[in-house]
PDB file of C-alpha atoms in Angstrom:
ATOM      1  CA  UNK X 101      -2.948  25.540  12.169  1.00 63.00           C
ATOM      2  CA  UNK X 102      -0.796  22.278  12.631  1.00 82.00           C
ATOM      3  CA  UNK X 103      -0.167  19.995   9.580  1.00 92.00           C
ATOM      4  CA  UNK X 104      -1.387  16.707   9.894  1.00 97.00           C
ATOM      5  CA  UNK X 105       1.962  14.515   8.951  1.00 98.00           C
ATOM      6  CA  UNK X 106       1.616  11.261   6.470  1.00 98.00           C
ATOM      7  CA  UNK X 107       4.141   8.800   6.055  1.00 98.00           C
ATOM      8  CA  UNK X 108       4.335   7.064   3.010  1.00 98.00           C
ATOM      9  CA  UNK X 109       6.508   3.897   2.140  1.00 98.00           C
ATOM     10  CA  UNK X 110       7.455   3.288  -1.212  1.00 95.00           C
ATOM     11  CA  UNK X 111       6.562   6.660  -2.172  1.00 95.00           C
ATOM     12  CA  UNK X 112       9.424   7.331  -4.926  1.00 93.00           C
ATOM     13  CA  UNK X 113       7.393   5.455  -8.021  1.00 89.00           C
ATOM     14  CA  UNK X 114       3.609   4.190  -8.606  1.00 91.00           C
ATOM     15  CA  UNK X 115       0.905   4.665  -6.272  1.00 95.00           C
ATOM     16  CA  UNK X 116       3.129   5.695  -3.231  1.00 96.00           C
ATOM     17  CA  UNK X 117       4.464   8.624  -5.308  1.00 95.00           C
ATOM     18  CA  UNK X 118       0.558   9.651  -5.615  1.00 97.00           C
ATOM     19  CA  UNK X 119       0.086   9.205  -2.661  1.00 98.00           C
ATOM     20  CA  UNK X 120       2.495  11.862  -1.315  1.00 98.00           C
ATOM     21  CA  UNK X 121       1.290  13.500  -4.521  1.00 98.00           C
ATOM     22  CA  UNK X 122      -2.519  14.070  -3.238  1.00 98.00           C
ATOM     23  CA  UNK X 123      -1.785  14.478   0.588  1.00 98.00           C
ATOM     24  CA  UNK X 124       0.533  16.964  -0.390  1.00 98.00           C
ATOM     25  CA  UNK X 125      -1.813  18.602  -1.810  1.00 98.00           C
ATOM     26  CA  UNK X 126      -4.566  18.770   0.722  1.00 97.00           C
ATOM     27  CA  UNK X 127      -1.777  20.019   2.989  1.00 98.00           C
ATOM     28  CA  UNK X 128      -0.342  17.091   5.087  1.00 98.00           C
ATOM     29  CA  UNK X 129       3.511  17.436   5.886  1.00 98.00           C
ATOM     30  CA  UNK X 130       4.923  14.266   4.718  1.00 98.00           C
ATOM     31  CA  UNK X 131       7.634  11.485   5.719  1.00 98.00           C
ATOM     32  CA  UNK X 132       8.733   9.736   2.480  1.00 98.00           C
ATOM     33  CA  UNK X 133      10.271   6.041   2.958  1.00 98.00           C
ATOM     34  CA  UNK X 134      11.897   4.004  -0.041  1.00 96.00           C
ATOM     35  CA  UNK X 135      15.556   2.309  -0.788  1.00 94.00           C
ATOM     36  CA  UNK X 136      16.747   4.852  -2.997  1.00 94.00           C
ATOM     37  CA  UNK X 137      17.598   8.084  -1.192  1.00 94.00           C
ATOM     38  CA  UNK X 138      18.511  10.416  -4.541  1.00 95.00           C
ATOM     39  CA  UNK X 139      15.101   9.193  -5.710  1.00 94.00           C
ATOM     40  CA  UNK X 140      13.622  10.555  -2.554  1.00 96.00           C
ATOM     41  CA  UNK X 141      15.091  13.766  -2.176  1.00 96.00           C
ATOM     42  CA  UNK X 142      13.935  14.639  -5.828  1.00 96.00           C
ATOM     43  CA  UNK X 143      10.558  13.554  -4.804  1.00 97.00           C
ATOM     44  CA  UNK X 144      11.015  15.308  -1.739  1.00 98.00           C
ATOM     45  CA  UNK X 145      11.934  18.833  -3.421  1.00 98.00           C
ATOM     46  CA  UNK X 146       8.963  18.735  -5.665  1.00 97.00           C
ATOM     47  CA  UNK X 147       6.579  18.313  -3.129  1.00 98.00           C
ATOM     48  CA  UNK X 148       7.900  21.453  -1.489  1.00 98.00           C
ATOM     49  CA  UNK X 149       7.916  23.333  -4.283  1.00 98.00           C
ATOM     50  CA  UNK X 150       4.589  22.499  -5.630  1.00 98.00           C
ATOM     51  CA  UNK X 151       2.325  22.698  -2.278  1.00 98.00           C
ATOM     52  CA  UNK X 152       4.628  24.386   0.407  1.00 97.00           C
ATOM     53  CA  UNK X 153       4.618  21.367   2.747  1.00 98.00           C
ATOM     54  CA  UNK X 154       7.297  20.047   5.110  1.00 98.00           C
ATOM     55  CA  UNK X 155       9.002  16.801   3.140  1.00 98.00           C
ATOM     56  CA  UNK X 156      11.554  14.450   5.416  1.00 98.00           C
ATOM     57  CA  UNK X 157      13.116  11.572   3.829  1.00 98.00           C
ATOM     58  CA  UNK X 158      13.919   8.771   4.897  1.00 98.00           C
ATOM     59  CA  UNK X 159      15.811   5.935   3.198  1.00 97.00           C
ATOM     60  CA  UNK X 160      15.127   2.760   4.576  1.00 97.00           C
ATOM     61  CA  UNK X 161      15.396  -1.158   3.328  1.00 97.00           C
ATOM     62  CA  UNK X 162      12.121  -2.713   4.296  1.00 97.00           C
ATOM     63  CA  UNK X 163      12.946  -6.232   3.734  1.00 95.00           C
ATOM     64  CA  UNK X 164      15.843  -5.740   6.626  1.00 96.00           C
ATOM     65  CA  UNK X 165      15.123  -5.296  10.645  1.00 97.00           C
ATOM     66  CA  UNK X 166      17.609  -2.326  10.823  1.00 98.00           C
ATOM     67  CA  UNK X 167      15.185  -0.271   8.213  1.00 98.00           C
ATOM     68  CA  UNK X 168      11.662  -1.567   9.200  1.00 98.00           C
ATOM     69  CA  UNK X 169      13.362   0.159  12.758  1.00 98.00           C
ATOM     70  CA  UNK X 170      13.998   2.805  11.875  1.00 98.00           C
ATOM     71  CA  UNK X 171      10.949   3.944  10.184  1.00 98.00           C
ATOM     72  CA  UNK X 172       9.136   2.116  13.595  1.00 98.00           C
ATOM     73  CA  UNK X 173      11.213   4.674  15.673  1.00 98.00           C
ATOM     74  CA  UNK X 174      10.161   7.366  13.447  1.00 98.00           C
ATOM     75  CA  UNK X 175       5.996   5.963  13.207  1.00 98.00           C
ATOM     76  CA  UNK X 176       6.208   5.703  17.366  1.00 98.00           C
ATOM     77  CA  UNK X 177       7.791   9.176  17.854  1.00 98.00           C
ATOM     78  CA  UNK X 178       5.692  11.098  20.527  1.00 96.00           C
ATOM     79  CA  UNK X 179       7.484  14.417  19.711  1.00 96.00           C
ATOM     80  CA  UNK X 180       6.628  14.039  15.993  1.00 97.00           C
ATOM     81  CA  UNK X 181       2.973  12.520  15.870  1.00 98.00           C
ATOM     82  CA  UNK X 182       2.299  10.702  12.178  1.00 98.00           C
ATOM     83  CA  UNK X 183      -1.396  10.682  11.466  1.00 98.00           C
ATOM     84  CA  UNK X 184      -1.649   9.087   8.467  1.00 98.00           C
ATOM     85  CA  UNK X 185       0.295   5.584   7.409  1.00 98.00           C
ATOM     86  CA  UNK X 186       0.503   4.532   4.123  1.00 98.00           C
ATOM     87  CA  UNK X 187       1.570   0.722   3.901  1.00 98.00           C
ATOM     88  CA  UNK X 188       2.926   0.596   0.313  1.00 97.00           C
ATOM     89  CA  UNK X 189       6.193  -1.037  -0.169  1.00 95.00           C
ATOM     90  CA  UNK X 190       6.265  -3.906  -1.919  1.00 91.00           C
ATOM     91  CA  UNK X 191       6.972  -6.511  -4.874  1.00 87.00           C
ATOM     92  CA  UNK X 192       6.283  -9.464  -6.124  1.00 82.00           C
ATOM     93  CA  UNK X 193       7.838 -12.336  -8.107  1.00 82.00           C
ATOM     94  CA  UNK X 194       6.745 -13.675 -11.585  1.00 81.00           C
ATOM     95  CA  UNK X 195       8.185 -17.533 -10.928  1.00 87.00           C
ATOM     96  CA  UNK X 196       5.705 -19.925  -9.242  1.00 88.00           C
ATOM     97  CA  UNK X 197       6.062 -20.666  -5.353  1.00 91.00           C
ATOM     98  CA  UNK X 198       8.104 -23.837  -6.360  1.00 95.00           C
ATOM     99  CA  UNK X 199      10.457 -22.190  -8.236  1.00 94.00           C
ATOM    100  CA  UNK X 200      11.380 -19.512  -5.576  1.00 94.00           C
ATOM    101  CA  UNK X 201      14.019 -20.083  -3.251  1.00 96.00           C
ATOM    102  CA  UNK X 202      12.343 -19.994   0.092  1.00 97.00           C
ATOM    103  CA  UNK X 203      14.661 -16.748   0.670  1.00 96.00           C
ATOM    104  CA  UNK X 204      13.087 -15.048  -1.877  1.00 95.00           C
ATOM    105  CA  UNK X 205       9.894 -16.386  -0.557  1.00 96.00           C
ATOM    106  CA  UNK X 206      10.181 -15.254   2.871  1.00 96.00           C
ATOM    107  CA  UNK X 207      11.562 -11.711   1.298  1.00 95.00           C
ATOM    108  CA  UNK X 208       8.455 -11.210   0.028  1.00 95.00           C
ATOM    109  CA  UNK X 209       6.121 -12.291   2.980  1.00 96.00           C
ATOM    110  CA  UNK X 210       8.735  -9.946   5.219  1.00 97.00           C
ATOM    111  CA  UNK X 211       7.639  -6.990   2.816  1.00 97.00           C
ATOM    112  CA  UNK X 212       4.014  -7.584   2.176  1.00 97.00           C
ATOM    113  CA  UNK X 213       3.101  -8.485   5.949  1.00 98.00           C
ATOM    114  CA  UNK X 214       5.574  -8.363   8.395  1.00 98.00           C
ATOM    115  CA  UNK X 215       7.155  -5.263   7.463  1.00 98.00           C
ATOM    116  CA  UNK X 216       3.078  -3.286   7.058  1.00 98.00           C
ATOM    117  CA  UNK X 217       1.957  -5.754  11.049  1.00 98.00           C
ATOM    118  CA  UNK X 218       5.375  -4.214  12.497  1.00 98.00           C
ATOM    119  CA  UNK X 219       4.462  -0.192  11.588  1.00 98.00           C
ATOM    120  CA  UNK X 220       0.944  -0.600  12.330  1.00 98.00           C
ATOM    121  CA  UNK X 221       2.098  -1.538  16.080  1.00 98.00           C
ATOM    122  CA  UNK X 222       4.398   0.782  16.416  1.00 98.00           C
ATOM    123  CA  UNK X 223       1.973   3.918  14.970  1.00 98.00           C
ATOM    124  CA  UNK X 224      -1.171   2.434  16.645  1.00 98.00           C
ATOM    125  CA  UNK X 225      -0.458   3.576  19.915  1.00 98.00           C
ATOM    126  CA  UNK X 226      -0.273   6.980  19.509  1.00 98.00           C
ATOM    127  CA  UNK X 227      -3.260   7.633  17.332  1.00 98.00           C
ATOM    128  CA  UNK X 228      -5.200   5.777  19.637  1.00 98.00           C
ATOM    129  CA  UNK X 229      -4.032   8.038  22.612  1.00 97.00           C
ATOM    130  CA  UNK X 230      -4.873  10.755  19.780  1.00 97.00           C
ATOM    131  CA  UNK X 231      -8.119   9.538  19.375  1.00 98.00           C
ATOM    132  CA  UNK X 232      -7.308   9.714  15.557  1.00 97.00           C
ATOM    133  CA  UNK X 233      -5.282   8.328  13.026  1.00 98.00           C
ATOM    134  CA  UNK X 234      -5.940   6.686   9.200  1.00 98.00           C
ATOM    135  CA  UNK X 235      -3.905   3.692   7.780  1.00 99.00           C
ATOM    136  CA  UNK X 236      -3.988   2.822   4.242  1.00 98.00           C
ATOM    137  CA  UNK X 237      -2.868  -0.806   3.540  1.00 98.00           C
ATOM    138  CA  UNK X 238      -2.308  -1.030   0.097  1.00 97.00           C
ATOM    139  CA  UNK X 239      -3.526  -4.651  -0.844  1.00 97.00           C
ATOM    140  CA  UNK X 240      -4.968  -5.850  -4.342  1.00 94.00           C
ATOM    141  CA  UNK X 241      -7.308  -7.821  -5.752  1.00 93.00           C
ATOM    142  CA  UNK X 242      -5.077 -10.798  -5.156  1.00 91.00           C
ATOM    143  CA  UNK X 243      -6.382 -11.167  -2.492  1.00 93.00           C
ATOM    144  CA  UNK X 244      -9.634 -12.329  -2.861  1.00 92.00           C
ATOM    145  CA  UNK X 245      -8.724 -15.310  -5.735  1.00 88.00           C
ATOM    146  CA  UNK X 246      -5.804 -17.826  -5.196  1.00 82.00           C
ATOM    147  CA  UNK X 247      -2.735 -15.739  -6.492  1.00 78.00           C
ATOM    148  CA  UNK X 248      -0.126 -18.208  -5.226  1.00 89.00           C
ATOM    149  CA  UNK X 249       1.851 -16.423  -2.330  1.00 94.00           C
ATOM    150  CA  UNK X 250       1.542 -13.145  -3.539  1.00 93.00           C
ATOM    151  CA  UNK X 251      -1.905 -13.615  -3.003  1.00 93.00           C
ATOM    152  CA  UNK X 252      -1.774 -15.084   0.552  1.00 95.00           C
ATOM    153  CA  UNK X 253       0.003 -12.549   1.770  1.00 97.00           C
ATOM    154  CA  UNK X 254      -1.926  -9.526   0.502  1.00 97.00           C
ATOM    155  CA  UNK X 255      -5.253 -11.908   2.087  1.00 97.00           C
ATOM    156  CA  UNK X 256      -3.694 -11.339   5.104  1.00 98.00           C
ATOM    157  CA  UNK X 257      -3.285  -7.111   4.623  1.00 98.00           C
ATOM    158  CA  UNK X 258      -6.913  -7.366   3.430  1.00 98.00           C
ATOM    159  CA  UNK X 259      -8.191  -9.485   6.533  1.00 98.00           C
ATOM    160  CA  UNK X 260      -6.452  -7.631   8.980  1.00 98.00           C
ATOM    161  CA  UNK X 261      -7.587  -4.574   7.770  1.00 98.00           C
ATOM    162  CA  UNK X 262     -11.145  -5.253   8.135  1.00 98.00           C
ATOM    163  CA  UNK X 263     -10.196  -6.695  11.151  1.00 98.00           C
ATOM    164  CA  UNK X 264      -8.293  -3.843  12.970  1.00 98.00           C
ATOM    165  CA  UNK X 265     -11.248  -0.900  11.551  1.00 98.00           C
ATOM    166  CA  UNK X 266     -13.746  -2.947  13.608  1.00 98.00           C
ATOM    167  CA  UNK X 267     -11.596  -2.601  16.341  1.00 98.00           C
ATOM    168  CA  UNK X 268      -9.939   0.773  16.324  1.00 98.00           C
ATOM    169  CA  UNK X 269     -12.487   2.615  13.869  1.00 98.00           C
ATOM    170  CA  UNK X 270     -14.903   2.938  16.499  1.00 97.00           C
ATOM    171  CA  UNK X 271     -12.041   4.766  18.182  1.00 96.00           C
ATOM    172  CA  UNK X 272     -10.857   7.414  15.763  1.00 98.00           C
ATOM    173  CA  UNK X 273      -8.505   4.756  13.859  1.00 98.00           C
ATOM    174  CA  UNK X 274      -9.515   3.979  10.322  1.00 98.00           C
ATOM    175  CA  UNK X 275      -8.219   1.046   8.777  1.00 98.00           C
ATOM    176  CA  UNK X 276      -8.737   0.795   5.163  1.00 98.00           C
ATOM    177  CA  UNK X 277      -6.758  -2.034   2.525  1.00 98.00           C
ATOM    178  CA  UNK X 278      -6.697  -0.487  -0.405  1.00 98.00           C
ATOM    179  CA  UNK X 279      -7.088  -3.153  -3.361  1.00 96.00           C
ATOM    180  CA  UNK X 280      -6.421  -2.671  -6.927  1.00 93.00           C
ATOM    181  CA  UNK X 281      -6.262  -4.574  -9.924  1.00 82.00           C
ATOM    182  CA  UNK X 282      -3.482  -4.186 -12.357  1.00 74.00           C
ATOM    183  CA  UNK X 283      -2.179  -0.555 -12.109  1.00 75.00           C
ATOM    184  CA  UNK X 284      -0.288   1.580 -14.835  1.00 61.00           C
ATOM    185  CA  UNK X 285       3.134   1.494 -12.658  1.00 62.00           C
ATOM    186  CA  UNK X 286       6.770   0.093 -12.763  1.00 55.00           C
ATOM    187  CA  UNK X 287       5.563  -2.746 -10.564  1.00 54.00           C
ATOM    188  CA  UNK X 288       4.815  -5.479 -12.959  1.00 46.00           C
ATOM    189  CA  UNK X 289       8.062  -3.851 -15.023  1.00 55.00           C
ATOM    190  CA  UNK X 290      10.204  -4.290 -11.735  1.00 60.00           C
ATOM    191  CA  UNK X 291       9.281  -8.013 -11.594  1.00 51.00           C
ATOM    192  CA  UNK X 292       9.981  -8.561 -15.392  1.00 49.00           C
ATOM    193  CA  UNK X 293       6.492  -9.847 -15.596  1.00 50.00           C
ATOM    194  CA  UNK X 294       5.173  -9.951 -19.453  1.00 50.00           C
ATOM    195  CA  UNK X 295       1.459  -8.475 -19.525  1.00 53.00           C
ATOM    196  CA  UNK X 296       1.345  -8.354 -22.994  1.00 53.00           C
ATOM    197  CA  UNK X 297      -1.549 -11.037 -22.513  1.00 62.00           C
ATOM    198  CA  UNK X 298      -3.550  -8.226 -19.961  1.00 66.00           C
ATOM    199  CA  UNK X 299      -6.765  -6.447 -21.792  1.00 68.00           C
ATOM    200  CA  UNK X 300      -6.636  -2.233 -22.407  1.00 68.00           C
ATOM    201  CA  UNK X 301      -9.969  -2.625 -20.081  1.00 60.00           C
ATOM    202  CA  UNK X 302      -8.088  -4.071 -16.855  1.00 68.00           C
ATOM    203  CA  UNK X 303      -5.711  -1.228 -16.731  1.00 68.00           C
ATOM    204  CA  UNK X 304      -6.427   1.158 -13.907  1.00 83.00           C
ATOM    205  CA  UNK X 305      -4.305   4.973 -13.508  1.00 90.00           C
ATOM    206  CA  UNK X 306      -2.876   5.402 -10.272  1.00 93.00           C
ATOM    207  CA  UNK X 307      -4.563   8.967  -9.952  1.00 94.00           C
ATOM    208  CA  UNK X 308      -8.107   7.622  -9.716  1.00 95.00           C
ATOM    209  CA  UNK X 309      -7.117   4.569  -7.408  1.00 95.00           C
ATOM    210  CA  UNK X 310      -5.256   6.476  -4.831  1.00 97.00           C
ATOM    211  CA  UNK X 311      -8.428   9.697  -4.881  1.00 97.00           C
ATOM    212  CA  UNK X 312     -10.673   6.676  -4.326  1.00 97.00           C
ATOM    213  CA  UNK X 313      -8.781   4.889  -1.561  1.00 97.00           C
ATOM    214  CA  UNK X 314      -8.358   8.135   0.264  1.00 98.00           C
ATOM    215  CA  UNK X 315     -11.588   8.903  -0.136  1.00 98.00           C
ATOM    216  CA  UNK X 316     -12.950   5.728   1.228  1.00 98.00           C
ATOM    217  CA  UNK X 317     -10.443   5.354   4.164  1.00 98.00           C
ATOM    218  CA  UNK X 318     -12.044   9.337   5.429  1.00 98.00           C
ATOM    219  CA  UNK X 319     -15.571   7.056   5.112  1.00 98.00           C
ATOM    220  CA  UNK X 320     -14.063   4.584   7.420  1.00 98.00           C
ATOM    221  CA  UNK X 321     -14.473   1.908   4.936  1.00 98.00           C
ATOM    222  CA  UNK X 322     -12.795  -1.411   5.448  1.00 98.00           C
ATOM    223  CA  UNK X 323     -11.771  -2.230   1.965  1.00 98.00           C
ATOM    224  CA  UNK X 324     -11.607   0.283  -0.795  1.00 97.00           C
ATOM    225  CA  UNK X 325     -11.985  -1.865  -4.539  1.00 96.00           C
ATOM    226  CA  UNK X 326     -11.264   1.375  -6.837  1.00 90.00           C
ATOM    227  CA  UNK X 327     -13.373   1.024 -10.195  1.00 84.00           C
ATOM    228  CA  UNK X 328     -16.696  -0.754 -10.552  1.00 87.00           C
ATOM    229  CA  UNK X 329     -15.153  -3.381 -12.962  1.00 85.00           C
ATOM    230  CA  UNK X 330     -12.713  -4.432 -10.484  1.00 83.00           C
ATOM    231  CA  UNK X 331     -15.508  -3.970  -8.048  1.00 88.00           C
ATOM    232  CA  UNK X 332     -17.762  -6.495  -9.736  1.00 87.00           C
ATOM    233  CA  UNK X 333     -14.787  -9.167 -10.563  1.00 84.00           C
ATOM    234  CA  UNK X 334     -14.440  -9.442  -6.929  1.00 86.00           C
ATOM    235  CA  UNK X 335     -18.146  -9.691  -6.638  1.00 87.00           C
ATOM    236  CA  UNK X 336     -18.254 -12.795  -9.201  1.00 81.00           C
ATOM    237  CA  UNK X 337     -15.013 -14.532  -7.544  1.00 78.00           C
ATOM    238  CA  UNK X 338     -17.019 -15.407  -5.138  1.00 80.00           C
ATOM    239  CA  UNK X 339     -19.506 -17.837  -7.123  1.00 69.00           C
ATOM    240  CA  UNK X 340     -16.714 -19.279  -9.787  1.00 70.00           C
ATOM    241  CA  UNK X 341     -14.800 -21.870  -9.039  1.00 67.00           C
ATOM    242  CA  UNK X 342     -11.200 -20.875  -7.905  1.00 70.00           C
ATOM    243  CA  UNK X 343      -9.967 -22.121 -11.213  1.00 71.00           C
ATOM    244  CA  UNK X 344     -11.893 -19.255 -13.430  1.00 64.00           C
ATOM    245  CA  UNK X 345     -11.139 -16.628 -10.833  1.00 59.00           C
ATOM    246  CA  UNK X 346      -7.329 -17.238 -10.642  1.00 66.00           C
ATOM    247  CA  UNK X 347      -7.071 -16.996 -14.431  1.00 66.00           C
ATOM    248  CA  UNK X 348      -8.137 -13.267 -14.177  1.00 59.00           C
ATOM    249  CA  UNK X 349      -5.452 -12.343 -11.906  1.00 54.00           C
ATOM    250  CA  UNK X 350      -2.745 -14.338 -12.545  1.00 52.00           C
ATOM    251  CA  UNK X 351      -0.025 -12.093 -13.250  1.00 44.00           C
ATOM    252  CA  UNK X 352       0.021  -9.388 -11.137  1.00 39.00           C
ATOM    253  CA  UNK X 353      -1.458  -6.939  -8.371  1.00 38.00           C
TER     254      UNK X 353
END
């Protein structure tokens, strides 16, 4: 029987490495996409070794046109169909807006929406020719309180999200953003954020968020909010003012 193939971007660290981890295991084929190509192949040989599934790699910058191509070329491939995309990738910056350059600025809206709007076009065609397909938009709970840009832009993964399973769910193409709260991964460490000010209880493990993502997306859910507190916060944001619900989640994803 034919794999199914997933590919995964940011998948060397964090939640993208559990991704691969888990659809490795339930036998997809993968296509691994990060920056750091010795990073990857490691990843990559693991993967083989542990659950006997094909692994390509392939390194690409994100936040540049020549690598969010290349992975398009490889998403739009009719010869090598992907059935699962994983939007991942992605940072975030611990200054407020004002004291961002607006190049860093637009570096991070070209990774958090341009980069996930430009490999959902170029997979969408073929799993809707397929009749199937499942993207996973990994957003956060940003997205629902006023997170300064960070926030905006992972709004817009959420929105479109729900937007695009109304439209292609009905036609074998689930669309599911994915949003967490803070996550036990180098993320915030990447950023040089300090969440030494961030309670034990707000902590989520990256196991648990990607099983429940996963298993929502195969639902056809919209919007997967892994863990009832998270669940709930999001629940209350919307009856405090914006003041209240931006101090919960004001330093991080």
């Amino acid at each position: 029987m034919k794999r199914h193939v997933a590919l995964i971007t940011g998948a060397t660290s964090g939640l993208g490495a559990e991704f691969a981890q888990q659809l490795g295991r339930s036998q997809h084929n993968l296509v691994l996409v990060a920056r750091d190509a010795q990073r990857l192949e490691a990843k990559a040989v693991r993967l083989r070794s542990d659950f006997g599934v094909e692994v390509e790699v392939l390194s690409a910058d994100l936040t540049t046109d020549d690598g969010v191509a290349s992975v398009s070329a490889r998403l739009a491939d009719p010869a090598r169909p992907v059935s699962v995309l994983v939007n991942n990738a992605g940072f975030s910056m611990v200054k407020p807006f004002e004291k961002n350059t607006v190049e860093e600025e637009a570096a991070q809206l070209r990774i958090l929406v341009r980069t996930p709007m430009e490999l959902i076009h170029a997979v969408l065609p073929g799993m809707r020719a397929r009749s199937h397909g499942r993207i996973i938009n990994v957003s956060s709970v940003a997205s629902f309180i006023p997170r300064g840009s960070y926030g905006a832009a992972k709004a817009w993964v959420t929105n479109f999200s729900r937007s695009a399973n109304l439209r292609y769910g009905p036609h074998g193409v689930k669309v599911t953003a994915v949003c967490p709260g803070f996550v036990h991964t180098e993320f915030h460490q990447r950023m040089g954020a300090d969440m030494g000010g961030v309670k034990p209880w707000m902590w989520l493990n990256v196991e648990p968020v990607v099983r429940e993502g996963l298993a929502d997306n195969a639902a056809g859910k919209a919007v997967s909010i892994p863990s009832k507190r998270y669940a709930t916060i999001v629940a209350l944001s919307r009856f405090v003012p914006d003041k209240v619900a931006a101090a919960v989640g004001n330093r991080g994803r």
